PDB file of C-alpha atoms in Angstrom:
ATOM      1  CA  PHE A  87       0.000   0.000   0.000  1.00  0.00           C
ATOM      2  CA  TYR A  88       2.736   2.460   0.911  1.00  0.00           C
ATOM      3  CA  VAL A  89       4.709   1.783  -2.254  1.00  0.00           C
ATOM      4  CA  LEU A  90       1.583   2.293  -4.381  1.00  0.00           C
ATOM      5  CA  PHE A  91       0.173   5.424  -2.762  1.00  0.00           C
ATOM      6  CA  ALA A  92       3.412   7.161  -1.727  1.00  0.00           C
ATOM      7  CA  LEU A  93       6.043   6.058  -4.242  1.00  0.00           C
ATOM      8  CA  VAL A  94       4.140   5.200  -7.419  1.00  0.00           C
ATOM      9  CA  LEU A  95       1.724   8.115  -6.871  1.00  0.00           C
ATOM     10  CA  PRO A  96       3.862  10.770  -5.124  1.00  0.00           C
ATOM     11  CA  GLY A  97       2.831  14.345  -4.419  1.00  0.00           C
ATOM     12  CA  LYS A  98       1.476  16.642  -1.743  1.00  0.00           C
ATOM     13  CA  TRP A  99      -1.804  17.292   0.030  1.00  0.00           C
ATOM     14  CA  GLY A 100      -1.604  21.024   0.535  1.00  0.00           C
ATOM     15  CA  ASP A 101       1.239  21.599   2.998  1.00  0.00           C
ATOM     16  CA  LEU A 102       1.479  17.888   3.810  1.00  0.00           C
ATOM     17  CA  GLN A 103       4.231  15.759   2.320  1.00  0.00           C
ATOM     18  CA  LYS A 104       2.410  12.691   1.045  1.00  0.00           C
ATOM     19  CA  ALA A 105       5.301  10.252   1.481  1.00  0.00           C
ATOM     20  CA  THR A 106       6.054  11.440   5.032  1.00  0.00           C
ATOM     21  CA  TYR A 107       2.395  11.531   6.048  1.00  0.00           C
ATOM     22  CA  LEU A 108       1.729   7.996   4.835  1.00  0.00           C
ATOM     23  CA  PHE A 109       5.001   6.797   6.371  1.00  0.00           C
ATOM     24  CA  ALA A 110       3.531   7.629   9.782  1.00  0.00           C
ATOM     25  CA  THR A 111      -0.016   6.402   9.181  1.00  0.00           C
ATOM     26  CA  TYR A 112       0.961   3.173   7.432  1.00  0.00           C
ATOM     27  CA  GLY A 113       3.382   2.621  10.292  1.00  0.00           C
ATOM     28  CA  VAL A 114       0.391   2.668  12.631  1.00  0.00           C
ATOM     29  CA  PHE A 115      -1.524   0.350  10.314  1.00  0.00           C
ATOM     30  CA  GLY A 116       1.436  -2.006  10.214  1.00  0.00           C
ATOM     31  CA  VAL A 117       2.114  -2.315  13.947  1.00  0.00           C
ATOM     32  CA  ILE A 118      -1.468  -2.766  15.134  1.00  0.00           C
ATOM     33  CA  GLY A 119      -2.004  -5.727  12.797  1.00  0.00           C
ATOM     34  CA  PRO A 120       0.361  -8.133  14.606  1.00  0.00           C
ATOM     35  CA  ALA A 121      -1.000  -6.951  17.953  1.00  0.00           C
ATOM     36  CA  LEU A 122      -4.607  -7.702  16.988  1.00  0.00           C
ATOM     37  CA  PHE A 123      -3.991 -10.921  15.059  1.00  0.00           C
ATOM     38  CA  GLY A 124      -1.262 -12.274  17.321  1.00  0.00           C
ATOM     39  CA  PHE A 125      -3.457 -12.113  20.371  1.00  0.00           C
ATOM     40  CA  GLY A 126      -6.934 -12.377  18.886  1.00  0.00           C
ATOM     41  CA  VAL A 127      -6.503 -15.168  16.354  1.00  0.00           C
ATOM     42  CA  GLY A 128      -3.750 -16.967  18.256  1.00  0.00           C
ATOM     43  CA  LEU A 129      -5.702 -17.047  21.501  1.00  0.00           C
ATOM     44  CA  ALA A 130      -8.908 -18.216  19.811  1.00  0.00           C
ATOM     45  CA  ILE A 131      -7.185 -21.076  17.986  1.00  0.00           C
ATOM     46  CA  GLU A 132      -5.245 -22.196  21.047  1.00  0.00           C
ATOM     47  CA  ARG A 133      -8.385 -22.079  23.172  1.00  0.00           C
ATOM     48  CA  GLU A 134     -10.360 -24.119  20.612  1.00  0.00           C
ATOM     49  CA  LYS A 135      -7.679 -26.800  20.275  1.00  0.00           C
ATOM     50  CA  GLY A 136      -7.188 -27.067  24.017  1.00  0.00           C
ATOM     51  CA  TRP A 137      -3.598 -25.846  23.923  1.00  0.00           C
ATOM     52  CA  LEU A 138      -4.407 -23.016  26.297  1.00  0.00           C
ATOM     53  CA  GLU A 139      -5.652 -25.422  28.954  1.00  0.00           C
ATOM     54  CA  LEU A 140      -2.551 -27.559  28.463  1.00  0.00           C
ATOM     55  CA  LYS A 141      -0.319 -24.540  28.951  1.00  0.00           C
ATOM     56  CA  ARG A 142      -2.190 -23.541  32.100  1.00  0.00           C
ATOM     57  CA  VAL A 143      -1.489 -26.897  33.757  1.00  0.00           C
ATOM     58  CA  SER A 144       2.108 -27.094  32.512  1.00  0.00           C
ATOM     59  CA  PRO A 145       5.070 -25.901  34.626  1.00  0.00           C
ATOM     60  CA  MET A 146       5.469 -22.905  32.314  1.00  0.00           C
ATOM     61  CA  PRO A 147       4.581 -19.674  34.168  1.00  0.00           C
ATOM     62  CA  THR A 148       1.572 -17.902  32.706  1.00  0.00           C
ATOM     63  CA  PHE A 149       3.502 -14.704  32.107  1.00  0.00           C
ATOM     64  CA  VAL A 150       5.902 -16.518  29.765  1.00  0.00           C
ATOM     65  CA  TYR A 151       2.999 -17.156  27.384  1.00  0.00           C
ATOM     66  CA  PHE A 152       2.213 -13.461  27.273  1.00  0.00           C
ATOM     67  CA  ILE A 153       5.876 -12.489  26.966  1.00  0.00           C
ATOM     68  CA  ALA A 154       6.109 -14.665  23.851  1.00  0.00           C
ATOM     69  CA  LYS A 155       2.973 -13.071  22.388  1.00  0.00           C
ATOM     70  CA  ILE A 156       4.025  -9.473  23.021  1.00  0.00           C
ATOM     71  CA  SER A 157       7.592 -10.167  21.871  1.00  0.00           C
ATOM     72  CA  MET A 158       6.306 -11.587  18.597  1.00  0.00           C
ATOM     73  CA  SER A 159       4.045  -8.572  18.126  1.00  0.00           C
ATOM     74  CA  LEU A 160       6.870  -6.109  18.804  1.00  0.00           C
ATOM     75  CA  ALA A 161       9.294  -8.005  16.563  1.00  0.00           C
ATOM     76  CA  PHE A 162       6.874  -7.951  13.635  1.00  0.00           C
ATOM     77  CA  GLY A 163       6.049  -4.315  14.361  1.00  0.00           C
ATOM     78  CA  LEU A 164       9.714  -3.314  14.371  1.00  0.00           C
ATOM     79  CA  ALA A 165      10.318  -5.232  11.139  1.00  0.00           C
ATOM     80  CA  ILE A 166       7.422  -3.394   9.498  1.00  0.00           C
ATOM     81  CA  VAL A 167       8.722  -0.009  10.666  1.00  0.00           C
ATOM     82  CA  CYS A 168      12.191  -0.819   9.324  1.00  0.00           C
ATOM     83  CA  LEU A 169      10.843  -1.911   5.926  1.00  0.00           C
ATOM     84  CA  LEU A 170       8.691   1.222   5.692  1.00  0.00           C
ATOM     85  CA  SER A 171      11.711   3.314   6.655  1.00  0.00           C
ATOM     86  CA  ILE A 172      13.776   1.812   3.832  1.00  0.00           C
ATOM     87  CA  ALA A 173      11.001   2.508   1.333  1.00  0.00           C
ATOM     88  CA  ALA A 174      10.245   6.010   2.637  1.00  0.00           C
ATOM     89  CA  ILE A 175      13.758   7.297   3.250  1.00  0.00           C
ATOM     90  CA  GLY A 176      15.539   5.333   0.564  1.00  0.00           C
ATOM     91  CA  PHE A 177      13.062   5.711  -2.283  1.00  0.00           C
ATOM     92  CA  GLY A 178      10.338   8.145  -1.218  1.00  0.00           C
ATOM     93  CA  GLY A 179      12.474  11.173  -0.488  1.00  0.00           C
ATOM     94  CA  VAL A 180      11.368  11.368   3.151  1.00  0.00           C
ATOM     95  CA  ARG A 181      13.771  13.454   5.209  1.00  0.00           C
ATOM     96  CA  ILE A 182      13.463  13.222   8.969  1.00  0.00           C
ATOM     97  CA  SER A 183      16.079  13.453  11.692  1.00  0.00           C
ATOM     98  CA  ALA A 184      17.352  10.443  13.604  1.00  0.00           C
ATOM     99  CA  GLY A 185      15.580  11.776  16.698  1.00  0.00           C
ATOM    100  CA  ALA A 186      12.268  12.017  14.852  1.00  0.00           C
ATOM    101  CA  TRP A 187      12.680   8.466  13.534  1.00  0.00           C
ATOM    102  CA  LEU A 188      13.388   7.149  17.027  1.00  0.00           C
ATOM    103  CA  ALA A 189      10.417   9.085  18.417  1.00  0.00           C
ATOM    104  CA  LEU A 190       8.173   7.644  15.707  1.00  0.00           C
ATOM    105  CA  THR A 191       9.422   4.100  16.284  1.00  0.00           C
ATOM    106  CA  ALA A 192       8.993   4.355  20.054  1.00  0.00           C
ATOM    107  CA  THR A 193       5.499   5.811  19.632  1.00  0.00           C
ATOM    108  CA  LEU A 194       4.426   3.030  17.286  1.00  0.00           C
ATOM    109  CA  LEU A 195       5.806   0.184  19.377  1.00  0.00           C
ATOM    110  CA  LEU A 196       4.554   1.480  22.736  1.00  0.00           C
ATOM    111  CA  GLY A 197       1.233   2.322  21.122  1.00  0.00           C
ATOM    112  CA  THR A 198       0.548  -1.353  20.414  1.00  0.00           C
ATOM    113  CA  LEU A 199      -0.450  -1.969  24.063  1.00  0.00           C
ATOM    114  CA  PRO A 200      -4.168  -1.084  23.724  1.00  0.00           C
ATOM    115  CA  PHE A 201      -4.385  -3.163  20.551  1.00  0.00           C
ATOM    116  CA  CYS A 202      -2.832  -6.152  22.303  1.00  0.00           C
ATOM    117  CA  ALA A 203      -5.542  -5.774  24.938  1.00  0.00           C
ATOM    118  CA  MET A 204      -8.174  -5.405  22.216  1.00  0.00           C
ATOM    119  CA  GLY A 205      -6.921  -8.521  20.472  1.00  0.00           C
ATOM    120  CA  LEU A 206      -6.962 -10.400  23.769  1.00  0.00           C
ATOM    121  CA  TRP A 207     -10.612  -9.449  24.210  1.00  0.00           C
ATOM    122  CA  LEU A 208     -11.558 -10.340  20.620  1.00  0.00           C
ATOM    123  CA  GLY A 209      -9.914 -13.735  21.059  1.00  0.00           C
ATOM    124  CA  THR A 210     -12.287 -14.552  23.914  1.00  0.00           C
ATOM    125  CA  LEU A 211     -15.420 -13.888  21.848  1.00  0.00           C
ATOM    126  CA  VAL A 212     -15.165 -16.547  19.132  1.00  0.00           C
ATOM    127  CA  LYS A 213     -13.367 -19.771  18.399  1.00  0.00           C
ATOM    128  CA  GLY A 214     -10.782 -20.794  15.857  1.00  0.00           C
ATOM    129  CA  GLN A 215     -10.769 -19.322  12.390  1.00  0.00           C
ATOM    130  CA  ALA A 216     -13.838 -17.215  13.127  1.00  0.00           C
ATOM    131  CA  ALA A 217     -11.435 -14.928  14.961  1.00  0.00           C
ATOM    132  CA  VAL A 218      -9.746 -14.044  11.651  1.00  0.00           C
ATOM    133  CA  ALA A 219     -12.997 -12.667  10.268  1.00  0.00           C
ATOM    134  CA  LEU A 220     -13.848 -10.884  13.514  1.00  0.00           C
ATOM    135  CA  VAL A 221     -10.441  -9.215  13.791  1.00  0.00           C
ATOM    136  CA  ASN A 222     -10.622  -8.120  10.152  1.00  0.00           C
ATOM    137  CA  LEU A 223     -14.088  -6.671  10.746  1.00  0.00           C
ATOM    138  CA  VAL A 224     -12.531  -4.464  13.421  1.00  0.00           C
ATOM    139  CA  TYR A 225      -9.068  -3.888  11.960  1.00  0.00           C
ATOM    140  CA  LEU A 226      -9.875  -2.777   8.412  1.00  0.00           C
ATOM    141  CA  PRO A 227     -12.807  -0.395   9.082  1.00  0.00           C
ATOM    142  CA  MET A 228     -10.937   1.120  12.040  1.00  0.00           C
ATOM    143  CA  SER A 229      -7.902   1.717   9.825  1.00  0.00           C
ATOM    144  CA  VAL A 230      -9.885   3.426   7.084  1.00  0.00           C
ATOM    145  CA  LEU A 231     -12.013   5.523   9.443  1.00  0.00           C
ATOM    146  CA  SER A 232      -8.934   6.568  11.435  1.00  0.00           C
ATOM    147  CA  GLY A 233      -7.286   8.024   8.335  1.00  0.00           C
ATOM    148  CA  LEU A 234      -4.502   5.460   8.097  1.00  0.00           C
ATOM    149  CA  TRP A 235      -4.939   4.741   4.386  1.00  0.00           C
ATOM    150  CA  ILE A 236      -5.998   8.173   3.163  1.00  0.00           C
ATOM    151  CA  PRO A 237      -6.272  11.488   5.051  1.00  0.00           C
ATOM    152  CA  LEU A 238      -9.485  12.155   6.894  1.00  0.00           C
ATOM    153  CA  PHE A 239     -10.120  15.455   5.112  1.00  0.00           C
ATOM    154  CA  VAL A 240     -11.352  13.525   2.061  1.00  0.00           C
ATOM    155  CA  PHE A 241     -14.221  12.098   4.150  1.00  0.00           C
ATOM    156  CA  PRO A 242     -17.492  13.853   5.034  1.00  0.00           C
ATOM    157  CA  ALA A 243     -17.374  16.161   8.056  1.00  0.00           C
ATOM    158  CA  LEU A 244     -19.339  13.741  10.231  1.00  0.00           C
ATOM    159  CA  MET A 245     -16.882  10.902   9.630  1.00  0.00           C
ATOM    160  CA  GLN A 246     -13.983  13.240  10.434  1.00  0.00           C
ATOM    161  CA  LYS A 247     -15.558  14.074  13.788  1.00  0.00           C
ATOM    162  CA  LEU A 248     -16.280  10.428  14.591  1.00  0.00           C
ATOM    163  CA  ALA A 249     -12.627   9.480  14.025  1.00  0.00           C
ATOM    164  CA  VAL A 250     -11.842  10.432  17.629  1.00  0.00           C
ATOM    165  CA  LEU A 251     -13.747   7.305  18.714  1.00  0.00           C
ATOM    166  CA  TRP A 252     -11.078   5.043  17.237  1.00  0.00           C
ATOM    167  CA  PRO A 253      -7.890   4.371  19.245  1.00  0.00           C
ATOM    168  CA  ALA A 254      -5.957   4.018  15.987  1.00  0.00           C
ATOM    169  CA  TRP A 255      -6.702   7.683  15.194  1.00  0.00           C
ATOM    170  CA  HIS A 256      -5.110   8.800  18.446  1.00  0.00           C
ATOM    171  CA  LEU A 257      -1.986   6.739  17.788  1.00  0.00           C
ATOM    172  CA  ALA A 258      -1.881   8.126  14.247  1.00  0.00           C
ATOM    173  CA  GLN A 259      -1.994  11.701  15.541  1.00  0.00           C
ATOM    174  CA  MET A 260       0.969  10.995  17.792  1.00  0.00           C
ATOM    175  CA  ALA A 261       2.870   9.396  14.900  1.00  0.00           C
ATOM    176  CA  LEU A 262       2.106  12.327  12.585  1.00  0.00           C
ATOM    177  CA  GLY A 263       3.235  14.737  15.270  1.00  0.00           C
ATOM    178  CA  ALA A 264       6.513  12.854  15.628  1.00  0.00           C
ATOM    179  CA  VAL A 265       7.361  13.398  11.936  1.00  0.00           C
ATOM    180  CA  GLY A 266       6.029  16.965  11.739  1.00  0.00           C
ATOM    181  CA  GLN A 267       2.946  16.226   9.645  1.00  0.00           C
ATOM    182  CA  ALA A 268       0.433  17.371  12.265  1.00  0.00           C
ATOM    183  CA  GLN A 269       0.507  20.629  14.178  1.00  0.00           C
ATOM    184  CA  ASP A 270      -0.371  21.279  17.822  1.00  0.00           C
ATOM    185  CA  VAL A 271      -0.614  17.577  18.634  1.00  0.00           C
ATOM    186  CA  ARG A 272      -1.702  17.041  22.239  1.00  0.00           C
ATOM    187  CA  PHE A 273       0.464  14.017  22.937  1.00  0.00           C
ATOM    188  CA  GLY A 274      -0.605  13.782  26.575  1.00  0.00           C
ATOM    189  CA  LEU A 275      -4.303  13.715  25.711  1.00  0.00           C
ATOM    190  CA  HIS A 276      -3.854  11.053  23.022  1.00  0.00           C
ATOM    191  CA  ALA A 277      -1.738   8.963  25.387  1.00  0.00           C
ATOM    192  CA  ILE A 278      -4.451   9.177  28.053  1.00  0.00           C
ATOM    193  CA  VAL A 279      -7.064   8.023  25.536  1.00  0.00           C
ATOM    194  CA  LEU A 280      -4.912   5.025  24.624  1.00  0.00           C
ATOM    195  CA  LEU A 281      -4.433   4.265  28.317  1.00  0.00           C
ATOM    196  CA  ALA A 282      -8.192   4.524  28.798  1.00  0.00           C
ATOM    197  CA  THR A 283      -8.732   2.126  25.893  1.00  0.00           C
ATOM    198  CA  THR A 284      -6.460  -0.399  27.568  1.00  0.00           C
ATOM    199  CA  ALA A 285      -8.365   0.171  30.822  1.00  0.00           C
ATOM    200  CA  VAL A 286     -11.706  -0.507  29.120  1.00  0.00           C
ATOM    201  CA  PHE A 287     -10.550  -3.878  27.852  1.00  0.00           C
ATOM    202  CA  TYR A 288      -9.029  -4.614  31.247  1.00  0.00           C
ATOM    203  CA  ASP A 289     -12.446  -3.994  32.828  1.00  0.00           C
ATOM    204  CA  THR A 290     -14.049  -6.278  30.259  1.00  0.00           C
ATOM    205  CA  LEU A 291     -11.578  -9.066  31.019  1.00  0.00           C
ATOM    206  CA  ARG A 292     -11.399  -8.428  34.787  1.00  0.00           C
ATOM    207  CA  HIS A 293     -13.230 -11.638  35.739  1.00  0.00           C
ATOM    208  CA  ASP A 294     -10.906 -13.833  33.657  1.00  0.00           C
ATOM    209  CA  ILE A 295      -7.805 -11.988  34.839  1.00  0.00           C
ATOM    210  CA  ARG A 296      -8.829 -12.442  38.478  1.00  0.00           C
ATOM    211  CA  LYS A 297      -8.658 -16.237  38.102  1.00  0.00           C
ATOM    212  CA  SER A 298      -4.925 -16.268  37.351  1.00  0.00           C
ATOM    213  CA  PHE A 299      -3.739 -12.840  38.531  1.00  0.00           C
ATOM    214  CA  ARG A 300      -5.724 -12.103  41.659  1.00  0.00           C
ATOM    215  CA  HIS A 301      -2.998  -9.880  43.149  1.00  0.00           C
ATOM    216  CA  VAL A 302      -3.043  -7.684  40.029  1.00  0.00           C
ATOM    217  CA  VAL A 303      -6.789  -7.094  40.293  1.00  0.00           C
ATOM    218  CA  GLU A 304      -6.470  -6.362  44.018  1.00  0.00           C
ATOM    219  CA  GLY A 305      -3.814  -3.749  43.271  1.00  0.00           C
ATOM    220  CA  VAL A 306      -6.055  -1.992  40.750  1.00  0.00           C
ATOM    221  CA  GLU A 307      -9.008  -2.079  43.134  1.00  0.00           C
ATOM    222  CA  ARG A 308      -6.862  -0.499  45.827  1.00  0.00           C
ATOM    223  CA  VAL A 309      -6.006   2.394  43.484  1.00  0.00           C
ATOM    224  CA  GLU A 310      -9.706   2.783  42.631  1.00  0.00           C
ATOM    225  CA  ARG A 311     -10.615   3.033  46.318  1.00  0.00           C
ATOM    226  CA  ILE A 312      -7.985   5.709  46.922  1.00  0.00           C
ATOM    227  CA  TYR A 313      -8.373   7.864  43.802  1.00  0.00           C
ATOM    228  CA  GLY A 314     -11.761   6.865  42.394  1.00  0.00           C
ATOM    229  CA  ALA A 315     -12.753   4.406  39.688  1.00  0.00           C
ATOM    230  CA  ASP A 316     -12.813   7.062  36.938  1.00  0.00           C
ATOM    231  CA  SER A 317      -9.548   8.783  37.875  1.00  0.00           C
ATOM    232  CA  THR A 318      -6.482   9.005  35.649  1.00  0.00           C
ATOM    233  CA  GLN A 319      -4.579   7.091  38.327  1.00  0.00           C
ATOM    234  CA  ALA A 320      -7.012   4.188  37.992  1.00  0.00           C
ATOM    235  CA  GLN A 321      -6.609   4.139  34.201  1.00  0.00           C
ATOM    236  CA  VAL A 322      -2.830   4.084  34.532  1.00  0.00           C
ATOM    237  CA  ALA A 323      -3.093   1.260  37.097  1.00  0.00           C
ATOM    238  CA  LYS A 324      -5.199  -0.787  34.690  1.00  0.00           C
ATOM    239  CA  SER A 325      -2.671  -0.241  31.918  1.00  0.00           C
ATOM    240  CA  VAL A 326       0.118  -1.342  34.266  1.00  0.00           C
ATOM    241  CA  ALA A 327      -1.980  -4.410  35.072  1.00  0.00           C
ATOM    242  CA  VAL A 328      -2.207  -5.273  31.378  1.00  0.00           C
ATOM    243  CA  LEU A 329       1.574  -4.867  31.158  1.00  0.00           C
ATOM    244  CA  GLN A 330       1.843  -7.418  33.950  1.00  0.00           C
ATOM    245  CA  LEU A 331      -0.073  -9.891  31.804  1.00  0.00           C
ATOM    246  CA  LEU A 332       1.750  -9.078  28.591  1.00  0.00           C
ATOM    247  CA  ASP A 333       5.327  -8.538  29.649  1.00  0.00           C
ATOM    248  CA  ASP A 334       5.794  -9.675  33.246  1.00  0.00           C
ATOM    249  CA  PHE A 335       5.942  -6.055  34.407  1.00  0.00           C
ATOM    250  CA  PRO A 336       7.075  -6.328  38.062  1.00  0.00           C
ATOM    251  CA  THR A 337       3.981  -5.311  39.944  1.00  0.00           C
ATOM    252  CA  ASN A 338       1.985  -6.133  43.028  1.00  0.00           C
ATOM    253  CA  ARG A 339      -0.621  -4.276  45.040  1.00  0.00           C
ATOM    254  CA  GLU A 340       1.954  -1.910  46.503  1.00  0.00           C
ATOM    255  CA  ASN A 341       3.763  -1.205  43.213  1.00  0.00           C
ATOM    256  CA  ILE A 342       0.556  -0.434  41.322  1.00  0.00           C
ATOM    257  CA  ALA A 343      -0.564   1.877  44.145  1.00  0.00           C
TER     258      ALA A 343
END
């Protein structure tokens, strides 16, 4: 897609450099795919075949399973960013500083967290290959409506306003800000929205998480009692809890608090 729309059909959209703009947005499109499919489809297939139950009774710690999943997602994401960088910088005439490239890469990789949580949730809804269709039904429309394929200004005004409902749009704004293709980007606000997205899926999966990670849930509930269930502190605690599941983030009730 990037080669077609940015290299074969180069140009500008007003003051926006087409190749640089799409470098950021297709980077978002590229990294959220492995996060959604790796967790959503993988979990559904393993649950259907009984592998998940086998892993739960094996000596392997539960967190190792999630470490493998998140590591695979990050590895694929980094590979996609590197390939896009070669195409954009080597052939598309994109000129960004090393600092901007590192900022973009860090934003894209860290921004996969809510999509890992989303994929985890999608994987609990259906079994086996049905997860492929379900993830695609979420992934592709979200990508288009978030402006990842083409800029949002080509859509009707209503669709432009509704883009804020998609977490991919918020990650895209941060990515565009990192490469100078969006002005006055409120990075903190977009980061909070992505944290809140992770928190929403944590709440949805709370019952299942409690079975294997009771201490994590207790830590989040302690934060909610102190600061309130709707506070920013509670959202951050829920995101830290998801990190515990995905990457063995060292946490307990005291550390989350």
